[in-house]
Coordinates of C-alpha atoms in Angstrom, one line a residue:
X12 CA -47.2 -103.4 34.0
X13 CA -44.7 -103.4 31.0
X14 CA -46.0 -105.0 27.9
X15 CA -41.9 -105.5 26.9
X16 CA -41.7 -108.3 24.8
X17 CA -40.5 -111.7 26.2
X18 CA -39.9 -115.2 25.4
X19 CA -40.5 -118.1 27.4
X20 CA -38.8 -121.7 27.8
X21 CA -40.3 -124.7 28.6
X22 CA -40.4 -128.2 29.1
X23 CA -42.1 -130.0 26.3
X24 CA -41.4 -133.8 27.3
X25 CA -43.2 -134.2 30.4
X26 CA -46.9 -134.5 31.5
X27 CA -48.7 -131.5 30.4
X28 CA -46.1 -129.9 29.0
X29 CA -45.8 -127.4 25.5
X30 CA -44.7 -127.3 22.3
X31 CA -41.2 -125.4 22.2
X32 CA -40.8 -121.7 23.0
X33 CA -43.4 -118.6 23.5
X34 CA -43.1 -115.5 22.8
X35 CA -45.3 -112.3 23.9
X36 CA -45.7 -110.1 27.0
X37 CA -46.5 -111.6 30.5
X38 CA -50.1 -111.0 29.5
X39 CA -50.3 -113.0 26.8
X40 CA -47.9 -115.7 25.2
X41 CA -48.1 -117.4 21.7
X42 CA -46.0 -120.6 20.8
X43 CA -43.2 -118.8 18.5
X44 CA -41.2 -122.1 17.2
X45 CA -42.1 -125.6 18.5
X46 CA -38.6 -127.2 19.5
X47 CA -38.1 -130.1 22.1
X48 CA -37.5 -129.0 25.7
X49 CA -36.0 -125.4 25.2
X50 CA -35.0 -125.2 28.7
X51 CA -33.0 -122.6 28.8
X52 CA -32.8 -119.7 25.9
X53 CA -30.0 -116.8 25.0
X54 CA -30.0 -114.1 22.5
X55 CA -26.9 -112.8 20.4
X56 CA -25.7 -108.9 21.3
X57 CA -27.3 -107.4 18.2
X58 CA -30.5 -109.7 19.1
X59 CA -30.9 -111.0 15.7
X60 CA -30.3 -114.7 16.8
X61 CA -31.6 -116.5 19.6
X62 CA -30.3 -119.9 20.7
X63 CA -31.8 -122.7 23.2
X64 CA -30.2 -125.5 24.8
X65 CA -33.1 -128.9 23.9
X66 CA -32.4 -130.3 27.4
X67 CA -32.8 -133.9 26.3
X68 CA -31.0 -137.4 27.2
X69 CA -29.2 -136.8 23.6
X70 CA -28.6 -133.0 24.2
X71 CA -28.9 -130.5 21.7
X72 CA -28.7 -126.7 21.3
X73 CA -30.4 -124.8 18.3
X74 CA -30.0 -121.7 16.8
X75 CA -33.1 -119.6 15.7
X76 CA -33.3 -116.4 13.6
X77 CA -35.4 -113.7 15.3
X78 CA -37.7 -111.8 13.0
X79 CA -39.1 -108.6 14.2
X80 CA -42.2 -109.7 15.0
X81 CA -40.7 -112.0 17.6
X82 CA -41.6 -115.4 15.4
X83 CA -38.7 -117.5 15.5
X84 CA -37.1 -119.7 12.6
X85 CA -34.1 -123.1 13.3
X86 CA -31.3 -122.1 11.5
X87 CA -29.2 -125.6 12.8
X88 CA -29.1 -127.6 15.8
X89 CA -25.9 -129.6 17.0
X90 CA -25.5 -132.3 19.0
X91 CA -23.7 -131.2 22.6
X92 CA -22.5 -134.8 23.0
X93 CA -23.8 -135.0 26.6
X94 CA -27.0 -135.5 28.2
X95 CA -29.6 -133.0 29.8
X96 CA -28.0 -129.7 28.3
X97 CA -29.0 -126.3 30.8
X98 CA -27.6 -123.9 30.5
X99 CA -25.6 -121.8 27.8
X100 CA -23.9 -118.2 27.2
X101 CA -22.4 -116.8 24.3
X102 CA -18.5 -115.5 24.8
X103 CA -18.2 -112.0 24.8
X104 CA -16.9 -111.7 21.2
X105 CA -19.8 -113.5 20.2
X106 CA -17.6 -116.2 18.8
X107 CA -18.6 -119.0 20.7
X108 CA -21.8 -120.8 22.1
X109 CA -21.0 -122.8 25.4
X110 CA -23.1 -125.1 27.2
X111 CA -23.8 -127.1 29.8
X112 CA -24.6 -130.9 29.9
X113 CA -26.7 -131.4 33.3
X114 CA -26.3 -135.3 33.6
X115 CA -23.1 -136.2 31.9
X116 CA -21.5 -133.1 33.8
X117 CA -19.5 -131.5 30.7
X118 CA -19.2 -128.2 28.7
X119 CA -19.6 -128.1 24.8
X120 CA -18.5 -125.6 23.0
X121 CA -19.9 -124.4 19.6
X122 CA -18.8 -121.9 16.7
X123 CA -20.9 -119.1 16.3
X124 CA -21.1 -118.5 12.1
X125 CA -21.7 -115.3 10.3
X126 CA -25.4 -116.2 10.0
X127 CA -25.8 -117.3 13.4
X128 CA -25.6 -121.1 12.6
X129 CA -23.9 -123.2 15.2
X130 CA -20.7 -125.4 13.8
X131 CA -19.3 -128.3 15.3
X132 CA -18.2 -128.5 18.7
X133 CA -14.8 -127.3 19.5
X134 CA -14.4 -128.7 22.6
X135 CA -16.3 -131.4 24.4
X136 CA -14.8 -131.1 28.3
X137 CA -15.4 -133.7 30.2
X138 CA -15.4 -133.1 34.6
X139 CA -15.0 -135.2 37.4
X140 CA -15.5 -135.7 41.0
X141 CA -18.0 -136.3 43.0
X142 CA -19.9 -134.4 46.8
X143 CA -21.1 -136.3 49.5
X144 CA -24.5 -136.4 48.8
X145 CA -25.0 -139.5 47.6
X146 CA -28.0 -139.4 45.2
X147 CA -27.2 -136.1 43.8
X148 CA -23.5 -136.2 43.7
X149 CA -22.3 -139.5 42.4
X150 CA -20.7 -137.5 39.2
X151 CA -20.4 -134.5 37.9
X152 CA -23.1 -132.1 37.0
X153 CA -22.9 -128.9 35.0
X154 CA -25.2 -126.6 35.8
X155 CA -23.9 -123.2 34.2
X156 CA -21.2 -121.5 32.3
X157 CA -20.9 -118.0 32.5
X158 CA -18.5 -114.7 32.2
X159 CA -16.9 -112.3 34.4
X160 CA -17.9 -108.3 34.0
X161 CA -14.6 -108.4 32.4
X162 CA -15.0 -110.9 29.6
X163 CA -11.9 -112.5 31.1
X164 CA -12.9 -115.4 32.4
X165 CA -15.2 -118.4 31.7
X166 CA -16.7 -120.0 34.9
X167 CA -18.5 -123.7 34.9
X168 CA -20.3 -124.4 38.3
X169 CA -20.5 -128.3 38.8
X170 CA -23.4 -129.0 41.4
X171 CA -21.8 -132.8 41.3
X172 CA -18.1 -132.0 42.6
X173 CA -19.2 -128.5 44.8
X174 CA -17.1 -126.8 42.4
X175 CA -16.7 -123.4 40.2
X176 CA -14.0 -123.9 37.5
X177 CA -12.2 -121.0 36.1
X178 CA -10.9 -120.7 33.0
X179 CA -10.0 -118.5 29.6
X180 CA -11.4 -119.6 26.5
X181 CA -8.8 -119.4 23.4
X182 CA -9.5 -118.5 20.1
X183 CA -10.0 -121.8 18.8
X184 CA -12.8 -122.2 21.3
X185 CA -11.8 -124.7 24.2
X186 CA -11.3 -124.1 27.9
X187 CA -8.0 -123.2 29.4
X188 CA -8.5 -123.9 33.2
X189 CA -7.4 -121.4 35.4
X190 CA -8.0 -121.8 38.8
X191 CA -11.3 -123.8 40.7
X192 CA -13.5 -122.6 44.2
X193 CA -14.3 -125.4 46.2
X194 CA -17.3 -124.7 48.0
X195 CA -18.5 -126.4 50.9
X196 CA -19.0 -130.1 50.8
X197 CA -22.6 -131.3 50.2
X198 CA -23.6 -128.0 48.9
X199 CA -24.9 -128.4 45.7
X200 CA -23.5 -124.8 43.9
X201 CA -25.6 -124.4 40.7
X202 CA -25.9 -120.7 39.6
X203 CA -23.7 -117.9 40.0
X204 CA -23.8 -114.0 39.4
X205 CA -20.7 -111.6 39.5
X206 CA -21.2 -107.8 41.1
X207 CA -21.3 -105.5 38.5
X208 CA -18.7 -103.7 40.4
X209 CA -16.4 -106.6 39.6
X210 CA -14.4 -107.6 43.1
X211 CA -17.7 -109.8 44.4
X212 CA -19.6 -113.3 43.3
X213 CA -22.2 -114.9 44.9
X214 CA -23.3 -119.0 44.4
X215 CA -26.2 -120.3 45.0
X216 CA -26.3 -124.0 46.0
X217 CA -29.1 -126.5 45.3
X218 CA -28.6 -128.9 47.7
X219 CA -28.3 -127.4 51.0
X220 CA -30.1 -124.1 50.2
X221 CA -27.2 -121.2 51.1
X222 CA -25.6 -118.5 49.4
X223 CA -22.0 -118.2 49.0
X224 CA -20.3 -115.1 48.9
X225 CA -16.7 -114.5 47.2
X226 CA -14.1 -112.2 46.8
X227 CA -13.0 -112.3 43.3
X228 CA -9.8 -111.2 41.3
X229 CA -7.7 -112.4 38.5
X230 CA -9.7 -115.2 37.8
X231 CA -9.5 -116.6 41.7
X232 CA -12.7 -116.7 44.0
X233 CA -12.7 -116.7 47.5
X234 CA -15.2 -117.9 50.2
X235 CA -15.7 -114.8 52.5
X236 CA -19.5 -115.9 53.4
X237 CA -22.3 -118.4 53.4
X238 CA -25.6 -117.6 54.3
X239 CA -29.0 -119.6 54.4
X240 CA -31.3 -118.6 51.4
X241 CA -34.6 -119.5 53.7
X242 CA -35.8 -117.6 56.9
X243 CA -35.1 -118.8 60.4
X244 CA -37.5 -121.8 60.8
X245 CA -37.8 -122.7 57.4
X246 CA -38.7 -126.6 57.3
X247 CA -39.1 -129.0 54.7
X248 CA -37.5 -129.7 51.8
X249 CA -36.2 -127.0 49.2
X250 CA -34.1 -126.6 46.2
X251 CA -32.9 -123.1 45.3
X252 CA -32.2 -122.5 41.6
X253 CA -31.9 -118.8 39.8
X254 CA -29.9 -115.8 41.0
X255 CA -30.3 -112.5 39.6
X256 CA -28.3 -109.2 40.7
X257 CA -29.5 -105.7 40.4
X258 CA -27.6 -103.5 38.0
X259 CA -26.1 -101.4 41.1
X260 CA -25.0 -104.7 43.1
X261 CA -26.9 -103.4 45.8
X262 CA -29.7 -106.3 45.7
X263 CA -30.0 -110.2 45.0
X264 CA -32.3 -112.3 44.2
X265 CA -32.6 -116.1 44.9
X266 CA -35.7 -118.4 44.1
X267 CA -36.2 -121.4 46.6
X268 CA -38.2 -124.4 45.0
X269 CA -39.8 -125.8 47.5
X270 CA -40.8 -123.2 49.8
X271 CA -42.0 -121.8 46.8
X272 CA -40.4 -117.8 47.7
X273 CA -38.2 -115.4 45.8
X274 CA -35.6 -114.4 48.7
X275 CA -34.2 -110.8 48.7
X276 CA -31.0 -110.2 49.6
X277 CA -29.2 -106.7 50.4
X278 CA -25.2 -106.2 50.0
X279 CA -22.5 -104.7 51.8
X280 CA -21.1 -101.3 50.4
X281 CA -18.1 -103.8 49.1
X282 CA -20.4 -106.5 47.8
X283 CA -18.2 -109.2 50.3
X284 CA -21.3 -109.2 52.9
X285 CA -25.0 -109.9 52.2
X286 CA -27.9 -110.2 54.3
X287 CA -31.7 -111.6 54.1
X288 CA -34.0 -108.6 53.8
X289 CA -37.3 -110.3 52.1
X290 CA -38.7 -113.8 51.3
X291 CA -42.3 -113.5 48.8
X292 CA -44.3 -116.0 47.1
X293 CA -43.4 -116.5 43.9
X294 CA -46.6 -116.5 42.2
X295 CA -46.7 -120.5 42.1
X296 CA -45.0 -123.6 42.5
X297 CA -41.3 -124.4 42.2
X298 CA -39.8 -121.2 40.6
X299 CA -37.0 -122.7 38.6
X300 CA -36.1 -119.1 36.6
X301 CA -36.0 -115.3 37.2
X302 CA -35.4 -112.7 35.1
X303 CA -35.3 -108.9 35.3
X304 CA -37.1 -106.8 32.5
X305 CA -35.0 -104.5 30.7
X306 CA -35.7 -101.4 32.6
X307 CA -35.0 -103.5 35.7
X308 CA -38.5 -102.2 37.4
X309 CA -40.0 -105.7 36.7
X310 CA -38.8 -109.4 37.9
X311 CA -40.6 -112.5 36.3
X312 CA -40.5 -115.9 38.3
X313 CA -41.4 -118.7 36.2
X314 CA -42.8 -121.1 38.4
X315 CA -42.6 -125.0 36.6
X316 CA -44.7 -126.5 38.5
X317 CA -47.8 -124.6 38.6
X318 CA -47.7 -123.5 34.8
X319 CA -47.4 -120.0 36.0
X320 CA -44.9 -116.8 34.9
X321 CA -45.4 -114.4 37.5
X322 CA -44.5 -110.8 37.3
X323 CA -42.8 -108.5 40.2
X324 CA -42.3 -104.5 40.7
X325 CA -39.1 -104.4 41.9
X326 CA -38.5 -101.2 45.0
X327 CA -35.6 -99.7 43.2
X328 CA -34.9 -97.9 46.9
X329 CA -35.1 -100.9 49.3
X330 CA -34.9 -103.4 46.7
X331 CA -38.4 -105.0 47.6
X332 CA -40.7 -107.3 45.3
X333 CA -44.3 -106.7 45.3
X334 CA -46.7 -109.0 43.3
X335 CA -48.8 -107.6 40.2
X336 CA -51.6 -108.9 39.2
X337 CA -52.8 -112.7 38.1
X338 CA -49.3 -115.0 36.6
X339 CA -50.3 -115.6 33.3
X340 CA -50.8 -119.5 32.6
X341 CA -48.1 -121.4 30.5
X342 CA -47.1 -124.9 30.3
X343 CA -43.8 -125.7 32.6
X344 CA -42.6 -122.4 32.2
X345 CA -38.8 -123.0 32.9
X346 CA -36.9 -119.8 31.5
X347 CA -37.6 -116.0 30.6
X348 CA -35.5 -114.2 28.3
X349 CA -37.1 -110.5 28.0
X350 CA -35.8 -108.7 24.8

């Protein structure tokens, strides 16, 4: 077991749920700043600033300064002018802070100062559309933003519309689009993960549990498979959410909230084909977030529901999980950023 240092995300607003965000090893956690509803956390390159979207009706994203002891201290916060904020990335030049606004289905984008301090928005970008899921797809939701290998390309998956926007971000921070995948209708995209190898990306939709394979180049994706992120029988009800890739491209890995399983997936020698090798426990109950340590030997599943982050050794050979010991108990653990 690594003793790597890690911090954790969580919700603070509901029933049960903590103070802002931990920090420790997935032995033992300690509340490193109290913030509300930290649900999803990113760390600048050099790792001296960490910054958290405060997933609230009135969204927010903060900027901490990381001391070397872990402990965290709020530089700023800024408003993200949209409602349930959940996801964020910082652009490769480390210029600007983007986010994504769950419920009101938009992107904000925020200067990144000297000191780490976040300015005001840029850009406040607004989607539209709608799927045909009714209750889930009357507008737009936002459930990522995230960069190509490259640093080329900005992509913003809307779970509302069944949509991955493409675009290039200028220098005075707002979204150019440049092209958009329509995925299947109904399905629900919300994360996505590029192959490191660059010509591959893979989506993984909420709504209708798949996985969508693409093609990519020059900023265009291009459906060239979708495959079923459960085992054949699978029944109930299930909501995948995380997707993690292994450094080589050769292995994927999807969590399914629901049937409560991390699912394994191995790729084609082009990255274009992938197939279901594995479905585990996750160590609890709704596994919203995964994460690879740093050395990549170790996957965490932190599992909302069950206040549990869960730890993983990860077969670097056939890409298998194996459990390790007892998940260590935290309140609606929702994100895990190792550093």
């Amino acid at each position: 077991m690594t003793s790597e240092r890690i911090y954790v995300g969580s919700y603070t607003s509901q029933d049960g749920g903590g103070t802002g965000i931990a920090v420790g090893t997935v032995e033992q956690l300690v509340v490193a700043v109290e913030t509300p509803d930290p649900s999803f956390l990113t760390r600048s390159a050099d790792g001296r600033f960490l910054y958290a979207t405060n997933e609230l009706d009135a969204g927010r994203v903060s900027a901490f300064a990381a001391a070397d002891d872990g402990s965290l201290v709020l530089l700023n916060d800024q408003p993200t002018e949209g409602a349930h904020p959940c996801h964020l990335a910082i652009d490769p030049s480390g210029n600007y802070l983007l986010s994504a606004n769950y419920s009101s289905g938009s992107i904000a984008i925020h200067p990144i100062a000297a000191d780490g301090s976040l300015g005001e928005a840029t850009q406040i970008l607004q989607r539209e559309g709608t799927g045909p899921n009714a209750e889930r797809q009357e507008g737009p939701h936002s459930h990522q933003v995230t960069f190509d290998p490259a640093g080329e390309y900005v992509f913003d998956v809307d779970l509302g519309s069944d949509s991955v926007h493409v675009s290039t971000l200028t220098e005075d921070g707002r979204l150019a689009e440049v092209s958009r995948l329509q995925v299947h209708p109904g399905a629900g995209p919300r994360h996505l993960v590029f192959h490191p190898a660059g010509g591959a990306a893979y989506v993984i939709n909420e709504l209708d549990s798949t996985l969508t394979v693409c093609s990519y180049a020059d900023g265009k994706l291009a459906v060239t498979q979708t495959v079923s992120t459960r085992p054949d029988g699978a029944s109930g009800e299930n909501a995948p959410a995380e997707l993690l890739i292994t450094p080589d491209g050769r292995y994927l890995y999807g969590s399914n909230r629901g049937d409560n399983t991390v699912a394994v997936f191995a790729t084609d020698a082009d990255g274009l084909g992938v197939e279901l090798i594995q479905t585990i426990g996750s160590g609890g109950t709704w596994p919203r977030h995964l994460a690879f340590s740093n050395d990549f030997t170790l996957l965490y599943a932190a599992n909302e529901r069950s206040d549990a982050v869960a730890a993983f050794t990860v077969d670097q050979s056939s890409g298998a999980l194996t459990a390790t010991g007892t998940p260590l108990s935290w309140p609606k653990p929702v994100c895990v950023l190792p550093v």
